[in-house]
Tab-separated table of C-alpha atoms in Angstrom:
chain	number	residue	atom	x	y	z
D	1	MET	CA	26.660	8.599	4.341
D	2	ALA	CA	24.877	9.461	1.124
D	3	ALA	CA	27.061	10.324	-1.840
D	4	THR	CA	26.767	13.802	-3.310
D	5	ALA	CA	26.199	14.192	-7.034
D	6	ASP	CA	28.023	17.548	-7.150
D	7	PHE	CA	31.736	16.979	-6.649
D	8	THR	CA	32.386	20.740	-6.948
D	9	GLY	CA	30.562	21.546	-3.708
D	10	GLY	CA	27.850	23.652	-5.310
D	11	GLY	CA	29.497	24.911	-8.485
D	12	ILE	CA	27.475	22.606	-10.723
D	13	THR	CA	24.296	22.584	-8.639
D	14	GLY	CA	24.235	26.371	-8.637
D	15	LEU	CA	24.471	26.771	-12.425
D	16	PRO	CA	21.458	28.492	-14.039
D	17	ALA	CA	18.949	26.021	-15.451
D	18	LYS	CA	17.566	28.177	-18.272
D	19	PRO	CA	18.232	26.257	-21.507
D	20	ARG	CA	20.377	27.802	-24.214
D	21	SER	CA	18.566	28.872	-27.359
D	22	PHE	CA	19.640	27.714	-30.801
D	23	GLY	CA	18.746	31.166	-32.059
D	24	ASN	CA	15.802	29.972	-34.123
D	25	VAL	CA	12.332	29.822	-32.568
D	26	GLU	CA	11.144	26.975	-34.781
D	27	ILE	CA	14.202	24.824	-34.101
D	28	ASP	CA	13.948	25.540	-30.344
D	29	GLU	CA	10.360	24.280	-30.460
D	30	MET	CA	11.392	21.185	-32.428
D	31	ILE	CA	14.078	20.430	-29.816
D	32	ARG	CA	11.580	20.805	-26.941
D	33	ASN	CA	9.124	18.494	-28.682
D	34	LEU	CA	11.812	15.935	-29.447
D	35	VAL	CA	13.018	15.911	-25.833
D	36	LYS	CA	9.435	15.458	-24.661
D	37	ALA	CA	8.800	12.648	-27.167
D	38	SER	CA	11.989	10.873	-26.091
D	39	GLY	CA	10.516	10.207	-22.646
D	40	CYS	CA	12.675	12.652	-20.686
D	41	ASN	CA	11.320	12.884	-17.158
D	42	ALA	CA	13.944	14.921	-15.245
D	43	SER	CA	16.150	17.965	-15.955
D	44	CYS	CA	14.729	18.149	-19.484
D	45	ASP	CA	15.943	21.736	-19.847
D	46	LEU	CA	19.512	20.469	-19.577
D	47	ILE	CA	18.841	17.777	-22.172
D	48	GLN	CA	17.574	20.537	-24.455
D	49	GLU	CA	20.768	22.497	-23.882
D	50	LEU	CA	22.906	19.476	-24.716
D	51	MET	CA	21.060	19.124	-28.002
D	52	VAL	CA	21.459	22.821	-28.781
D	53	THR	CA	25.189	22.578	-28.107
D	54	ALA	CA	25.477	19.548	-30.398
D	55	LEU	CA	23.648	21.342	-33.210
D	56	LYS	CA	25.793	24.458	-32.804
D	57	ILE	CA	28.909	22.275	-33.014
D	58	GLY	CA	27.528	21.035	-36.335
D	59	GLN	CA	27.359	24.641	-37.572
D	60	ASP	CA	30.965	25.424	-36.678
D	61	ARG	CA	32.676	23.275	-39.320
D	62	LEU	CA	34.990	21.679	-36.787
D	63	SER	CA	37.342	18.900	-37.815
D	64	THR	CA	36.240	15.292	-37.807
D	65	ALA	CA	38.876	14.625	-35.145
D	66	ASP	CA	37.276	17.224	-32.833
D	67	LEU	CA	33.803	15.810	-33.418
D	68	LYS	CA	34.969	12.280	-32.634
D	69	LEU	CA	36.690	13.528	-29.480
D	70	PHE	CA	33.546	15.321	-28.260
D	71	ASN	CA	31.310	12.393	-29.141
D	72	ARG	CA	33.400	9.691	-27.532
D	73	SER	CA	34.075	11.777	-24.418
D	74	LEU	CA	30.377	12.348	-23.798
D	75	LYS	CA	29.574	8.673	-24.373
D	76	GLU	CA	32.280	7.619	-21.915
D	77	MET	CA	31.022	10.032	-19.253
D	78	HIS	CA	27.452	8.851	-19.838
D	79	THR	CA	28.375	5.178	-19.508
D	80	ALA	CA	30.328	5.756	-16.291
D	81	ALA	CA	27.637	7.930	-14.701
D	82	LYS	CA	24.974	5.354	-15.528
D	83	VAL	CA	26.953	2.551	-13.865
D	84	PHE	CA	27.673	4.594	-10.734
D	85	SER	CA	24.072	5.829	-10.483
D	86	HIS	CA	22.980	2.408	-9.205
D	87	TYR	CA	25.286	2.806	-6.181
D	88	ILE	CA	24.839	6.484	-5.376
D	89	ASP	CA	24.038	5.807	-1.706
D	90	ARG	CA	27.216	3.812	-1.075
D	91	PRO	CA	30.385	5.686	-0.046
D	92	LYS	CA	33.456	4.882	-2.115
D	93	VAL	CA	37.226	5.120	-1.824
D	94	ALA	CA	39.488	5.430	-4.868
D	95	VAL	CA	42.773	3.528	-4.630
D	96	PHE	CA	45.722	4.525	-6.825
D	97	GLY	CA	49.011	2.677	-7.153
D	98	SER	CA	51.333	0.878	-9.547
D	99	ALA	CA	50.118	-1.758	-11.990
D	100	ARG	CA	53.605	-3.328	-11.780
D	101	THR	CA	53.548	-4.260	-8.090
D	102	ALA	CA	54.047	-8.017	-7.670
D	103	MET	CA	51.822	-10.156	-5.464
D	104	ASP	CA	54.687	-10.913	-3.058
D	105	ASN	CA	55.437	-7.207	-2.532
D	106	PRO	CA	54.449	-5.765	0.885
D	107	ASP	CA	52.731	-2.879	-0.947
D	108	TYR	CA	50.385	-5.433	-2.521
D	109	ARG	CA	49.380	-6.850	0.847
D	110	THR	CA	48.931	-3.340	2.244
D	111	ALA	CA	46.520	-2.390	-0.558
D	112	GLN	CA	44.627	-5.644	-0.091
D	113	ALA	CA	44.264	-5.141	3.653
D	114	PHE	CA	43.222	-1.503	3.280
D	115	ALA	CA	40.396	-2.239	0.825
D	116	SER	CA	39.207	-5.107	2.998
D	117	ARG	CA	39.030	-2.835	6.049
D	118	MET	CA	37.216	-0.132	4.093
D	119	ARG	CA	34.665	-2.693	2.935
D	120	GLU	CA	34.023	-3.503	6.597
D	121	LYS	CA	33.300	0.197	7.110
D	122	GLY	CA	30.720	0.121	4.299
D	123	TYR	CA	32.856	1.552	1.500
D	124	MET	CA	33.106	0.328	-2.069
D	125	THR	CA	36.513	0.517	-3.778
D	126	ILE	CA	37.284	2.187	-7.114
D	127	THR	CA	40.537	1.355	-8.901
D	128	GLY	CA	41.900	1.613	-12.413
D	129	GLY	CA	40.863	-1.996	-12.900
D	130	GLY	CA	44.380	-3.253	-13.666
D	131	ASP	CA	46.824	-5.526	-11.885
D	132	GLY	CA	49.344	-4.688	-9.170
D	133	ILE	CA	48.045	-2.347	-6.462
D	134	MET	CA	44.720	-2.082	-8.288
D	135	GLY	CA	44.234	-5.826	-8.383
D	136	ALA	CA	45.254	-6.119	-4.734
D	137	ALA	CA	42.708	-3.508	-3.644
D	138	GLN	CA	39.960	-5.226	-5.580
D	139	GLU	CA	40.848	-8.573	-4.074
D	140	GLY	CA	40.499	-6.968	-0.659
D	141	ALA	CA	37.215	-5.266	-1.505
D	142	GLY	CA	35.754	-8.218	-3.389
D	143	ARG	CA	34.003	-8.197	-6.744
D	144	ALA	CA	30.611	-7.089	-5.390
D	145	ASP	CA	32.105	-3.975	-3.769
D	146	SER	CA	34.484	-2.969	-6.575
D	147	PHE	CA	34.528	-0.664	-9.575
D	148	GLY	CA	37.206	-0.893	-12.239
D	149	LEU	CA	37.882	2.155	-14.413
D	150	ASN	CA	40.086	0.623	-17.078
D	151	ILE	CA	41.972	2.531	-19.768
D	152	VAL	CA	42.834	1.418	-23.288
D	153	LEU	CA	46.645	1.327	-23.555
D	154	PRO	CA	49.015	-0.337	-26.011
D	155	PHE	CA	50.693	-2.179	-23.122
D	156	GLU	CA	50.527	-2.939	-19.417
D	157	GLN	CA	46.859	-2.244	-18.668
D	158	GLN	CA	44.358	-5.073	-18.595
D	159	ALA	CA	41.473	-5.867	-16.287
D	160	ASN	CA	42.368	-7.883	-13.193
D	161	GLU	CA	40.672	-11.198	-12.460
D	162	THR	CA	38.494	-9.831	-9.656
D	163	ILE	CA	36.664	-7.264	-11.805
D	164	LEU	CA	36.970	-8.878	-15.268
D	165	GLY	CA	33.515	-9.361	-16.785
D	166	ASP	CA	31.716	-7.426	-14.046
D	167	GLU	CA	29.132	-4.775	-14.965
D	168	LYS	CA	31.084	-2.311	-12.822
D	169	LEU	CA	34.142	-2.557	-15.083
D	170	ILE	CA	34.142	0.542	-17.302
D	171	THR	CA	36.639	0.979	-20.134
D	172	PHE	CA	37.814	4.471	-21.097
D	173	ASN	CA	39.734	5.685	-24.110
D	174	TYR	CA	40.684	9.025	-22.539
D	175	PHE	CA	42.537	9.649	-19.304
D	176	PHE	CA	40.642	12.880	-18.640
D	177	THR	CA	37.187	11.251	-18.688
D	178	ARG	CA	38.520	8.452	-16.504
D	179	LYS	CA	40.052	10.867	-13.966
D	180	LEU	CA	36.839	12.892	-13.889
D	181	SER	CA	34.924	9.744	-12.934
D	182	PHE	CA	37.397	8.966	-10.145
D	183	VAL	CA	37.073	12.428	-8.598
D	184	LYS	CA	33.344	12.797	-9.206
D	185	GLU	CA	32.316	9.493	-7.678
D	186	THR	CA	34.607	9.009	-4.691
D	187	GLN	CA	34.378	10.187	-1.083
D	188	ALA	CA	38.028	9.423	-0.243
D	189	VAL	CA	41.341	8.686	-1.959
D	190	ALA	CA	44.158	6.338	-0.982
D	191	LEU	CA	47.525	6.673	-2.707
D	192	LEU	CA	49.983	3.783	-2.594
D	193	PRO	CA	53.442	3.639	-4.193
D	194	GLY	CA	53.319	3.950	-7.960
D	195	GLY	CA	54.857	5.528	-11.024
D	196	PHE	CA	54.012	8.512	-13.209
D	197	GLY	CA	50.325	7.588	-13.351
D	198	THR	CA	49.975	7.467	-9.569
D	199	MET	CA	51.791	10.796	-9.205
D	200	ASP	CA	49.597	12.337	-11.898
D	201	GLU	CA	46.362	11.128	-10.306
D	202	GLY	CA	47.441	12.051	-6.789
D	203	PHE	CA	48.654	15.552	-7.589
D	204	GLU	CA	45.629	16.265	-9.756
D	205	VAL	CA	43.262	15.468	-6.889
D	206	ILE	CA	45.323	17.556	-4.463
D	207	THR	CA	45.364	20.441	-6.958
D	208	LEU	CA	41.577	20.310	-7.314
D	209	LEU	CA	41.216	20.509	-3.531
D	210	GLN	CA	43.891	23.207	-3.181
D	211	THR	CA	42.139	25.452	-5.704
D	212	GLY	CA	38.607	24.748	-4.490
D	213	LYS	CA	37.542	23.212	-7.802
D	214	ALA	CA	36.478	20.012	-6.051
D	215	ARG	CA	34.952	19.394	-2.634
D	216	LEU	CA	37.313	18.512	0.187
D	217	ILE	CA	37.677	14.780	0.763
D	218	PRO	CA	40.232	12.810	2.791
D	219	ILE	CA	43.390	11.805	0.900
D	220	VAL	CA	45.628	9.256	2.612
D	221	LEU	CA	49.167	8.302	1.634
D	222	LEU	CA	49.728	4.653	2.456
D	223	ASP	CA	53.029	2.770	2.400
D	224	GLN	CA	54.185	-0.698	3.388
D	225	PRO	CA	55.297	-1.092	7.032
D	226	GLY	CA	58.565	0.801	7.476
D	227	GLY	CA	58.443	2.149	3.897
D	228	SER	CA	59.962	5.469	2.854
D	229	TYR	CA	58.113	6.170	-0.408
D	230	TRP	CA	55.833	8.950	0.854
D	231	ASN	CA	58.260	10.233	3.478
D	232	THR	CA	60.731	10.931	0.676
D	233	LEU	CA	58.124	12.754	-1.383
D	234	ILE	CA	56.964	14.879	1.560
D	235	LEU	CA	60.568	15.818	2.309
D	236	PHE	CA	60.911	17.010	-1.292
D	237	LEU	CA	57.678	19.004	-1.003
D	238	ARG	CA	58.930	20.742	2.148
D	239	GLU	CA	62.526	21.355	1.074
D	240	GLN	CA	61.755	22.449	-2.479
D	241	LEU	CA	58.138	23.517	-3.050
D	242	LEU	CA	57.387	24.978	0.389
D	243	ALA	CA	60.856	26.493	0.878
D	244	ARG	CA	60.573	28.282	-2.477
D	245	GLY	CA	57.089	29.585	-1.642
D	246	LEU	CA	55.497	27.502	-4.402
D	247	ILE	CA	52.929	26.021	-2.021
D	248	SER	CA	51.568	27.094	1.368
D	249	PRO	CA	51.998	25.433	4.776
D	250	GLY	CA	48.235	24.847	4.899
D	251	ASP	CA	48.413	22.712	1.766
D	252	PHE	CA	49.856	19.892	3.851
D	253	ARG	CA	46.437	19.612	5.531
D	254	LEU	CA	44.989	18.423	2.225
D	255	PHE	CA	46.559	14.974	2.550
D	256	TYR	CA	47.556	12.651	5.373
D	257	ASN	CA	50.607	10.405	5.589
D	258	ALA	CA	49.182	7.363	7.356
D	259	VAL	CA	51.282	5.249	9.735
D	260	ASP	CA	49.591	2.009	8.680
D	261	VAL	CA	46.346	0.570	7.315
D	262	ASP	CA	44.416	1.076	10.549
D	263	ASP	CA	45.561	4.694	10.736
D	264	ALA	CA	44.476	5.323	7.137
D	265	VAL	CA	41.032	3.818	7.751
D	266	ARG	CA	40.567	5.853	10.947
D	267	HIS	CA	41.490	9.059	9.149
D	268	ILE	CA	38.873	8.539	6.440
D	269	VAL	CA	36.110	7.447	8.814
D	270	ARG	CA	36.848	10.398	11.143
D	271	PHE	CA	36.332	12.880	8.308
D	272	TYR	CA	32.680	11.819	8.078
D	273	ARG	CA	32.073	11.441	11.818
D	274	ASN	CA	29.725	14.453	11.837
D	275	PHE	CA	30.507	16.264	8.577
D	276	VAL	CA	28.326	15.239	5.615
D	277	SER	CA	28.981	17.726	2.811
D	278	TYR	CA	29.072	21.414	1.980
D	279	ARG	CA	27.749	23.707	-0.701
D	280	TRP	CA	28.884	27.104	-1.859
D	281	VAL	CA	26.085	29.629	-2.358
D	282	ARG	CA	27.904	32.648	-3.775
D	283	LYS	CA	30.064	33.930	-0.869
D	284	ARG	CA	28.462	31.715	1.747
D	285	LEU	CA	29.351	28.136	2.598
D	286	SER	CA	26.667	25.862	4.007
D	287	ILE	CA	28.196	22.926	5.900
D	288	ARG	CA	25.779	20.012	6.373
D	289	LEU	CA	26.154	17.969	9.564
D	290	ARG	CA	24.700	14.773	10.973
D	291	HIS	CA	24.161	16.394	14.364
D	292	ALA	CA	23.953	19.985	15.579
D	293	LEU	CA	26.867	21.320	17.624
D	294	ASP	CA	26.771	22.647	21.157
D	295	PRO	CA	26.462	26.486	21.120
D	296	GLN	CA	29.678	26.827	23.131
D	297	ALA	CA	31.480	24.710	20.534
D	298	ILE	CA	30.332	27.101	17.803
D	299	ARG	CA	31.624	30.081	19.803
D	300	GLU	CA	34.989	28.353	20.087
D	301	LEU	CA	35.055	27.668	16.343
D	302	ASN	CA	34.461	31.367	15.705
D	303	HIS	CA	37.391	32.219	17.958
D	304	ASP	CA	39.774	29.578	16.607
D	305	PHE	CA	38.966	30.166	12.924
D	306	ALA	CA	38.479	33.936	12.878
D	307	ASP	CA	41.308	34.136	10.322
D	308	LEU	CA	39.294	31.955	7.910
D	309	LEU	CA	36.274	34.263	7.880
D	310	ALA	CA	36.008	36.954	5.220
D	311	GLU	CA	33.072	38.514	7.058
D	312	GLY	CA	30.517	37.717	9.734
D	313	GLN	CA	30.569	34.632	11.929
D	314	ILE	CA	29.958	30.905	11.815
D	315	ILE	CA	26.287	30.464	12.651
D	316	ALA	CA	23.938	27.501	13.088
D	317	ARG	CA	20.879	27.741	10.875
D	318	LYS	CA	18.435	25.918	8.633
D	319	PRO	CA	19.181	25.318	4.926
D	320	LEU	CA	19.704	28.350	2.721
D	321	ALA	CA	16.912	29.069	0.242
D	322	GLU	CA	19.174	28.095	-2.652
D	323	GLU	CA	19.522	24.587	-1.207
D	324	ALA	CA	15.867	23.811	-1.878
D	325	ASN	CA	16.870	21.814	-4.982
D	326	GLU	CA	18.512	19.240	-2.688
D	327	PRO	CA	15.488	18.155	-0.615
D	328	GLU	CA	17.167	14.925	0.460
D	329	LEU	CA	19.519	17.029	2.628
D	330	ALA	CA	16.916	19.425	4.025
D	331	HIS	CA	16.701	17.664	7.400
D	332	LEU	CA	20.388	18.118	8.211
D	333	PRO	CA	21.563	20.889	10.585
D	334	ARG	CA	23.896	23.503	9.103
D	335	LEU	CA	26.777	25.755	9.934
D	336	VAL	CA	26.896	28.728	7.560
D	337	LEU	CA	29.884	31.036	7.108
D	338	SER	CA	31.552	33.334	4.582
D	339	PRO	CA	35.138	32.062	4.380
D	340	ARG	CA	38.126	33.309	2.479
D	341	ARG	CA	38.761	31.118	-0.568
D	342	SER	CA	42.526	31.399	-0.392
D	343	ASN	CA	43.458	28.547	1.962
D	344	PHE	CA	41.489	25.341	1.610
D	345	GLY	CA	43.853	23.596	3.982
D	346	ARG	CA	42.467	25.890	6.679
D	347	LEU	CA	38.923	24.947	5.678
D	348	ARG	CA	39.944	21.316	6.021
D	349	ALA	CA	41.159	22.117	9.549
D	350	LEU	CA	37.724	23.586	10.308
D	351	ILE	CA	36.023	20.377	9.175
D	352	ASP	CA	38.329	18.377	11.454
D	353	ALA	CA	37.455	20.679	14.363
D	354	ILE	CA	33.743	20.302	13.626
D	355	ASN	CA	34.076	16.524	13.715
D	356	ASP	CA	35.739	16.718	17.137
D	357	ALA	CA	33.375	19.336	18.609
D	358	PRO	CA	30.803	18.483	21.316
D	359	LEU	CA	27.253	17.939	20.060
D	360	SER	CA	24.164	19.820	21.129
D	361	ARG	CA	22.473	18.338	24.171
D	362	ASN	CA	19.283	18.167	22.116
D	363	CYS	CA	20.821	15.600	19.740
């Protein structure tokens, strides 16, 4: 499974590429020449736009604090993207959980076993790089198959022994650049028991999926054998948030409360059984598959998910014209539809149904 560079499912890929002008023809020409002289060999128009934005910031008389924030944020995102770019073809799972979990805690052993099993399935593991659940997951994954996204804190956070000194250990000053890297680079998320940080990271990912701001990926909730951590949270979600109409029933499709490690691994692997990725092209959604579906299966999907469609039907077709800028995916069969963007839990149900559907006899 190749990783996708656009975690928004087409929102970034579909942005116009025409570079922004500084508003001065001579300066625009100087910027183009400088970009060319720098050795830029891909997406140079976007490099030009970054430079224009930086120069316009210099015109705006912003505070030094703002300038330092912008500068450091961009450098952190650049460093992280550069590290991950060497592993773009490897699927990854992000593991969140408490830094305070002791090595003799069953949660620790659960995280260790989960990451080990995911490594066997070909996945690399991304954690916050600290101790506790993070250290356990990286022990299970091993140094070669681990990323650590550490954060500078006045207490509690330090790199664990497995990832310490590795080139895949990245240190962030800001939580928001760190969380962006987690969501942007991973193909699955596993949440284990943790404190405020784990809740923050977990709910942020679910919110991004719920609102369609990030592509759908499997999120598993994983507890120690016989544990009640996630069961208690889900009960609260049902009795308070759902009962008050603050969330929808379909939102519970956005995450999965796993029975055990094996169940969690199966859930993630199943999500990519046939589904590869999708891309929004205005109102249409192009779902890329490994294998084409049987025509009867597509008819059944149209019947079962008629409520999801804003117009038209689910049809099998070749890539849309707008997908030409992703030639590495051109060989994949597609299902194209125009869905309502009001219930992404229902879209997740469609992906599950696609993964279970019979394949074309020509496959």
